CSV table of C-alpha atoms in Angstrom, one decimal:
chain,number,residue,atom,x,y,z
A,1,UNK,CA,17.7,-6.1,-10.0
A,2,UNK,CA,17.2,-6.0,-6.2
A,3,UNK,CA,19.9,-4.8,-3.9
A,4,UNK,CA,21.5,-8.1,-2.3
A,5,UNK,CA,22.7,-6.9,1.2
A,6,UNK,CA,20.7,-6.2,4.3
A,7,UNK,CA,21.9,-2.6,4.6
A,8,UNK,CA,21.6,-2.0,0.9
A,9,UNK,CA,18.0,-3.1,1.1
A,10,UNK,CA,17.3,-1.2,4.1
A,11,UNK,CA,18.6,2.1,2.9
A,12,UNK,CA,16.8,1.8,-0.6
A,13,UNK,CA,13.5,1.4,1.1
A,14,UNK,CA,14.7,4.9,3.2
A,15,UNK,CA,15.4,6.4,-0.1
A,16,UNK,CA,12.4,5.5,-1.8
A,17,UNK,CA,10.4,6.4,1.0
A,18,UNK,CA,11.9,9.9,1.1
A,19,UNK,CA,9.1,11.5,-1.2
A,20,UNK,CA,6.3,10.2,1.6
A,21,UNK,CA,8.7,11.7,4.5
A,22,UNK,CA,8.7,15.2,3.1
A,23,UNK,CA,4.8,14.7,2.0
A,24,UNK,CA,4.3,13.3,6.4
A,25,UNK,CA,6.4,16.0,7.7
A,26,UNK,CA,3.5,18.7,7.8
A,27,UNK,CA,0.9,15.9,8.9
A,28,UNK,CA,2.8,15.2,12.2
A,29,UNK,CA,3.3,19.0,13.0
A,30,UNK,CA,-0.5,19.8,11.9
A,31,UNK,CA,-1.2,16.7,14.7
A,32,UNK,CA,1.0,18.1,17.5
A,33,UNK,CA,-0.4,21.8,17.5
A,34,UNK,CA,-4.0,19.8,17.2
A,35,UNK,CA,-3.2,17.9,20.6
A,36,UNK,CA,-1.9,21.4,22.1
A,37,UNK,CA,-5.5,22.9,21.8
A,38,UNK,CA,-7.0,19.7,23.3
A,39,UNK,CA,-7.3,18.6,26.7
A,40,UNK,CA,-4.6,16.2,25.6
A,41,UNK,CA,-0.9,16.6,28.0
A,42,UNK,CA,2.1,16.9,25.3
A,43,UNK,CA,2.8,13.7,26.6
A,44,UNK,CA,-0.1,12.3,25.5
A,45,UNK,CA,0.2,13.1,22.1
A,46,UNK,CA,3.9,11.7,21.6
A,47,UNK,CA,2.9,8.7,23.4
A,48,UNK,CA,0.2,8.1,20.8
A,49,UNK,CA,2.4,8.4,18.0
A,50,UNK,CA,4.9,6.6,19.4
A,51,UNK,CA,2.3,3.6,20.3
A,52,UNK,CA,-0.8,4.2,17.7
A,53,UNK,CA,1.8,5.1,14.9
A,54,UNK,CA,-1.8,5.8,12.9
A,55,UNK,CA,-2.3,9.4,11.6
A,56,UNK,CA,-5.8,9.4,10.7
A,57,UNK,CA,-6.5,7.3,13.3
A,58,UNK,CA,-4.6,9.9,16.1
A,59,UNK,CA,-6.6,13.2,14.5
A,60,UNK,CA,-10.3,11.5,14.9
A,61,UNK,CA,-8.7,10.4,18.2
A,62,UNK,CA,-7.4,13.7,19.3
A,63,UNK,CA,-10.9,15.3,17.9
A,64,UNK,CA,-13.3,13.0,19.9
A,65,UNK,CA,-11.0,13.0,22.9
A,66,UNK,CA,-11.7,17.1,23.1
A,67,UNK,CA,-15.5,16.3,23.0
A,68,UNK,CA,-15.8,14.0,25.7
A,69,UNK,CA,-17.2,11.1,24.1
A,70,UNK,CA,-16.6,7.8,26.0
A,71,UNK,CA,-13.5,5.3,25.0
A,72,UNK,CA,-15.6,2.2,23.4
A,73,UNK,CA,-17.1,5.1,21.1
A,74,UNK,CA,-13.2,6.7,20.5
A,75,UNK,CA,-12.2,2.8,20.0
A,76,UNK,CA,-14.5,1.7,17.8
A,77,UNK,CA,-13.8,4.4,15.3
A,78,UNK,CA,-10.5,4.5,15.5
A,79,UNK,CA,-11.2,0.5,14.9
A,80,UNK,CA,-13.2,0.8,11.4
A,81,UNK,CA,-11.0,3.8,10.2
A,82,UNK,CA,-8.1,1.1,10.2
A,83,UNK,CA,-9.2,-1.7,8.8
A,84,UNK,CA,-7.8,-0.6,5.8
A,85,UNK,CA,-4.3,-2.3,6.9
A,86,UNK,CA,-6.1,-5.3,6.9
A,87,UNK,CA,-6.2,-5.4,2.6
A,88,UNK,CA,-2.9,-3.8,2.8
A,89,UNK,CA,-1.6,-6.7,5.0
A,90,UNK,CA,-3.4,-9.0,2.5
A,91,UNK,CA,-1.6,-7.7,-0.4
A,92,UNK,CA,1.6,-7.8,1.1
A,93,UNK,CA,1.2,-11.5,3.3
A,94,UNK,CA,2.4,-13.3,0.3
A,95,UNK,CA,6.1,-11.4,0.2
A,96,UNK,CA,6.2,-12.0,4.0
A,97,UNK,CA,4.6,-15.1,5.4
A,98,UNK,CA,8.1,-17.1,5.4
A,99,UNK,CA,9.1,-14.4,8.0
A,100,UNK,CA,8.8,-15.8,11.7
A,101,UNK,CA,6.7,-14.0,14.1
A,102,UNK,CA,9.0,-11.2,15.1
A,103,UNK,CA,9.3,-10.4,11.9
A,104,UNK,CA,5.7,-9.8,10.9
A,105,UNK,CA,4.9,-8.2,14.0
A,106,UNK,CA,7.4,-5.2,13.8
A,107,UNK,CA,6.6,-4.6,10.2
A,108,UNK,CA,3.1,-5.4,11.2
A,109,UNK,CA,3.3,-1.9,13.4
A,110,UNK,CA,5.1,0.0,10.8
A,111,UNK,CA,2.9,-0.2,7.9
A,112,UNK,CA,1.1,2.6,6.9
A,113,UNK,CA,-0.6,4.5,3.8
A,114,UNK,CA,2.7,5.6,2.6
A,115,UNK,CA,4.9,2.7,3.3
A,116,UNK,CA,2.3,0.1,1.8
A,117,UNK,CA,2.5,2.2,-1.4
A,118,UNK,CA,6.6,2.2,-1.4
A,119,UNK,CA,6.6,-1.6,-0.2
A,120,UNK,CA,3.7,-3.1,-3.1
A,121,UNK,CA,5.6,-0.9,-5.8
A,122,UNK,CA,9.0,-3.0,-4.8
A,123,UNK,CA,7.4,-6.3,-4.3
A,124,UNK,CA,5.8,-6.0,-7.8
A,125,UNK,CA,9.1,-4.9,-9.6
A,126,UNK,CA,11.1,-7.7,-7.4
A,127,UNK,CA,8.1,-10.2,-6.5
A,128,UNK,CA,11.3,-12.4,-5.4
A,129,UNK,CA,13.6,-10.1,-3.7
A,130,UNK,CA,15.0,-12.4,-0.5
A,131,UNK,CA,16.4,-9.0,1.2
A,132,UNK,CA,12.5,-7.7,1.0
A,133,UNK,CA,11.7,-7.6,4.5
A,134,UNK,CA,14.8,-5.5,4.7
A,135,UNK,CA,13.5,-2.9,2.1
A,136,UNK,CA,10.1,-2.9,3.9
A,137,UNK,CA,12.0,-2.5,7.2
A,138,UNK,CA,13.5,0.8,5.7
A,139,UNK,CA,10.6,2.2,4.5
A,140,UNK,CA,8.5,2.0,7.7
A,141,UNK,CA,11.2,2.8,10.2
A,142,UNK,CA,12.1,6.0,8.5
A,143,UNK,CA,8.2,6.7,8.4
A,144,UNK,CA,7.8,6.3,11.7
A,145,UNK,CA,11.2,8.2,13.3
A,146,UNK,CA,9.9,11.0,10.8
A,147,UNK,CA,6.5,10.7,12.7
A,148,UNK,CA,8.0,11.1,16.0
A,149,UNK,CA,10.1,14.1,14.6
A,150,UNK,CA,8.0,16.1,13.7
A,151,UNK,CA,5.2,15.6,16.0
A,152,UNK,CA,7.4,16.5,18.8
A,153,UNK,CA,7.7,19.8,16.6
A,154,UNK,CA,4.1,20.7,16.8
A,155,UNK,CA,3.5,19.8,20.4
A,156,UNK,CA,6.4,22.6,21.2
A,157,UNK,CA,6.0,25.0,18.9
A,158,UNK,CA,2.5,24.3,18.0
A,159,UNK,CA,1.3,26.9,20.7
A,160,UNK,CA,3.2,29.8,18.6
A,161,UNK,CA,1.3,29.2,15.2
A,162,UNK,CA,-2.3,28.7,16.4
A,163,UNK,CA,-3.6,28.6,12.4
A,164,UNK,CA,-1.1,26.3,11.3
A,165,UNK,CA,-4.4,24.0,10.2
A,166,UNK,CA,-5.5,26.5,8.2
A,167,UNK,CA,-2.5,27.1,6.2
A,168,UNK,CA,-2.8,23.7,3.8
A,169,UNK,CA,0.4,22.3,4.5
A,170,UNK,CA,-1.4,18.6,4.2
A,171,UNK,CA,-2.3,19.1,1.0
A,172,UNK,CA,1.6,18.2,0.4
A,173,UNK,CA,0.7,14.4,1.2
A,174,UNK,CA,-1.8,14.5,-1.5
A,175,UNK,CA,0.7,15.8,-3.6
A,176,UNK,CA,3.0,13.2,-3.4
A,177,UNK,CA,0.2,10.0,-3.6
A,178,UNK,CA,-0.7,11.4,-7.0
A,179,UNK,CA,2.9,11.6,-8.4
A,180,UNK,CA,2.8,7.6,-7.5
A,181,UNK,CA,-0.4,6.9,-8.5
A,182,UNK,CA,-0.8,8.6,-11.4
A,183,UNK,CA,1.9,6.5,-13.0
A,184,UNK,CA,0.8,2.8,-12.2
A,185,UNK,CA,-2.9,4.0,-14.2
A,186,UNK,CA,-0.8,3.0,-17.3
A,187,UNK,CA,-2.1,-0.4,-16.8
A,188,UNK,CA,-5.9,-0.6,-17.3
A,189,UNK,CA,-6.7,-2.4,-13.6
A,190,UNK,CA,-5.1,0.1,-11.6
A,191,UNK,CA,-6.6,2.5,-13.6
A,192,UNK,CA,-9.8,1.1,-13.2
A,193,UNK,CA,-9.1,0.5,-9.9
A,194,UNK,CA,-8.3,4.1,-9.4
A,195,UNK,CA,-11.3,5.8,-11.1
A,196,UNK,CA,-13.9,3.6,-8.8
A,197,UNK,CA,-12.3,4.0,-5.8
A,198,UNK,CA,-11.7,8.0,-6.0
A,199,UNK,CA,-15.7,8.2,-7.5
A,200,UNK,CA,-16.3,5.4,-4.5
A,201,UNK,CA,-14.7,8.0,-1.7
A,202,UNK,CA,-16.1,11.2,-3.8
A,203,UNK,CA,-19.9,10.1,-3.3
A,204,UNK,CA,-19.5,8.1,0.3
A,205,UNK,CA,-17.5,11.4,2.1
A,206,UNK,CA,-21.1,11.5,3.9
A,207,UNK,CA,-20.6,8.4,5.5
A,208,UNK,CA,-20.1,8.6,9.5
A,209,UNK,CA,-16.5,7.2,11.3
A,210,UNK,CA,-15.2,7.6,7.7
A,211,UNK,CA,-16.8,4.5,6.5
A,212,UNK,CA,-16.7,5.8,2.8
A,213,UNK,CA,-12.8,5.2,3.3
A,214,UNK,CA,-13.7,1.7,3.8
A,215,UNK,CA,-16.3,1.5,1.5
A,216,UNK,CA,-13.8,3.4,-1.9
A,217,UNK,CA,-10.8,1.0,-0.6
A,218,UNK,CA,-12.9,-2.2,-0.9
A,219,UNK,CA,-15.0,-1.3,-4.5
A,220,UNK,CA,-11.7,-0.1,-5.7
A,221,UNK,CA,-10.0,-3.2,-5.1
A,222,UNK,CA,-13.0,-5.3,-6.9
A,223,UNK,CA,-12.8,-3.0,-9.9
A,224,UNK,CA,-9.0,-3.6,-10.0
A,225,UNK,CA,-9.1,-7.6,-9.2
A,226,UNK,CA,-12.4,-8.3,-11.7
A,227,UNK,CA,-10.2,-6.4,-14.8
A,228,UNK,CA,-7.5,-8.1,-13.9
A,229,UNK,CA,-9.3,-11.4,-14.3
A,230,UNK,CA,-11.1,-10.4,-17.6
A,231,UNK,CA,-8.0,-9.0,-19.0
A,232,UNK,CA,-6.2,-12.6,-18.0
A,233,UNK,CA,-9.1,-14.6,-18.9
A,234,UNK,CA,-9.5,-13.0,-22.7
A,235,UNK,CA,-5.5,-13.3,-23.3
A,236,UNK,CA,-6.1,-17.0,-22.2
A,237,UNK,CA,-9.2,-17.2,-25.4
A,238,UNK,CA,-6.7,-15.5,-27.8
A,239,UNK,CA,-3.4,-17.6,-27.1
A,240,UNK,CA,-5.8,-21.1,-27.6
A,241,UNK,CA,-7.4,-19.3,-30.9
A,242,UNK,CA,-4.2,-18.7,-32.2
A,243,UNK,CA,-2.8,-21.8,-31.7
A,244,UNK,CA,-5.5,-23.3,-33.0
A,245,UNK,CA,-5.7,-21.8,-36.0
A,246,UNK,CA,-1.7,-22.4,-36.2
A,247,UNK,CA,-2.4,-25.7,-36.1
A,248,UNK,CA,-5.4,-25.7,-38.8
A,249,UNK,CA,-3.8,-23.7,-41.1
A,250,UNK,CA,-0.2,-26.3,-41.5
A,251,UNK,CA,-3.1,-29.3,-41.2
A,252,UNK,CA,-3.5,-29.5,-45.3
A,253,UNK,CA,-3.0,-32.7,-47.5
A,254,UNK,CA,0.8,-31.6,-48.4
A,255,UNK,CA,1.4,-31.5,-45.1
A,256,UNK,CA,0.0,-34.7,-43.9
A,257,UNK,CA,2.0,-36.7,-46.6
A,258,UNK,CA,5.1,-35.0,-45.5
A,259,UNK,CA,4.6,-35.8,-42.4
A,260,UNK,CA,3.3,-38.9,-42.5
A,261,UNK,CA,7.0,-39.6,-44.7
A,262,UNK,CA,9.1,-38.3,-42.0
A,263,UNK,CA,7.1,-41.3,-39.2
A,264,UNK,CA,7.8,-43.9,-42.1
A,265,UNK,CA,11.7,-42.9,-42.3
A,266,UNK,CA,12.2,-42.5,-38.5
A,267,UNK,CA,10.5,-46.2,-38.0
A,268,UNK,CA,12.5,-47.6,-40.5
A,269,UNK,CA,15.6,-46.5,-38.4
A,270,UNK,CA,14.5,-47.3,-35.7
């Protein structure tokens, strides 16, 4: 059952969230000792977590920015390597459109890869949880004071560990999406789902301003939403055939006299 208080709510989605906090943690200090190489002030980069709140979006940032390569370029990347939120924002709408505008703004800003995967596992165990927003609240804020955290970290102390790319540490945040995906493939959409958008991402990593993202997310999604349908549309055929055939097999001539009986009794009460 859901938790019924705000706090409750608020510190569950924390708690939950805490496996994507440890798995962020080397992320934001990988992006702080990126922006210390670049032409970038240390200001710079804890304004743009602090504003952008977008990992992946602040690395192709941060990278382009040290190139020189004008801002409606830098934009328009950042732009398409994003629009992932949009289907995550689509999945979740349903859960939050009663909210006013305030609402869905601020948790609008805080969702992210790792949040959206806390926030849809809740909302699918408690599609009707009226402290939800609370949960999703949680989730996001301690992703993003964890994201200020440690970036600060690498923008100080990213000058004393110049290799600290080299040394896999994001290979942690990989890590910790598997140990949530890999459970959900029980169920044969999301493991569908799964399979054709990791194949989807394997075979489009070629694609330029990471469009293959883009492309995996959106075939994965199709995969997952078309089994979905079949899977609904074939228990539909069954539950008619076996009614059906309920109803055929009591239809003999016994039957139909005893029934037939039972009309003539009631209307002579009646």
């Amino acid at each position: 059952m859901p938790v019924s208080s705000r706090a409750a709510s608020f510190a569950a989605g924390a708690r939950d969230t805490l496996p994507m906090i440890v798995g962020a943690a080397p992320f934001g200090l990988i992006f702080g000792a990126l922006v210390a190489t670049t032409p970038l002030a240390t200001w710079h980069g804890q304004l743009m977590s602090l504003t952008v709140f977008a990992g992946s979006s602040q690395f192709i940032a941060a990278g382009l920015f040290a190139t020189g390569v004008g801002y409606v370029v830098l934009w328009a990347t950042t732009l398409i390597v994003n629009l992932r939120h949009m289907l995550y924002a689509a999945n979740l709408l349903p859960h939050v459109r009663h909210l006013n505008l305030r609402w869905r703004a601020l948790l609008g800003f805080l969702l992210t890869d790792e949040t959206f995967a806390v926030t849809s596992s809740h909302f699918h165990r408690h599609p009707d949880d009226p402290m939800g927003q609370w949960y999703f609240f949680g989730s996001g804020l301690s992703m993003y004071l964890n994201w200020q955290l440690w970036t600060l970290a690498g923008l100080l102390f990213g000058a004393a560990f110049p290799r600290l790319q080299t040394l896999g540490l994001d290979f942690a945040m990989v890590a910790t999406f598997i140990a949530i995906i890999v459970p959900q493939m029980a169920r044969m959409p999301w493991a569908i789902a799964t399979v054709v958008a990791g194949a989807s991402a394997y075979l489009c990593q070629g694609l330029p301003y990471k469009l293959g993202l883009l492309v995996a997310v959106t075939l994965g999604i199709a995969a997952g939403m078309l089994t979905l349908h079949a899977k609904r549309r074939d228990g539909g055929r069954a539950s008619r055939t076996g009614k059906r055939d309920g109803v055929l097999g009591t239809d003999t001539p016994d039957e139909r006299t005893r029934l037939r009986s039972q009309e003539t009794t009631t209307g002579g009460a009646q």
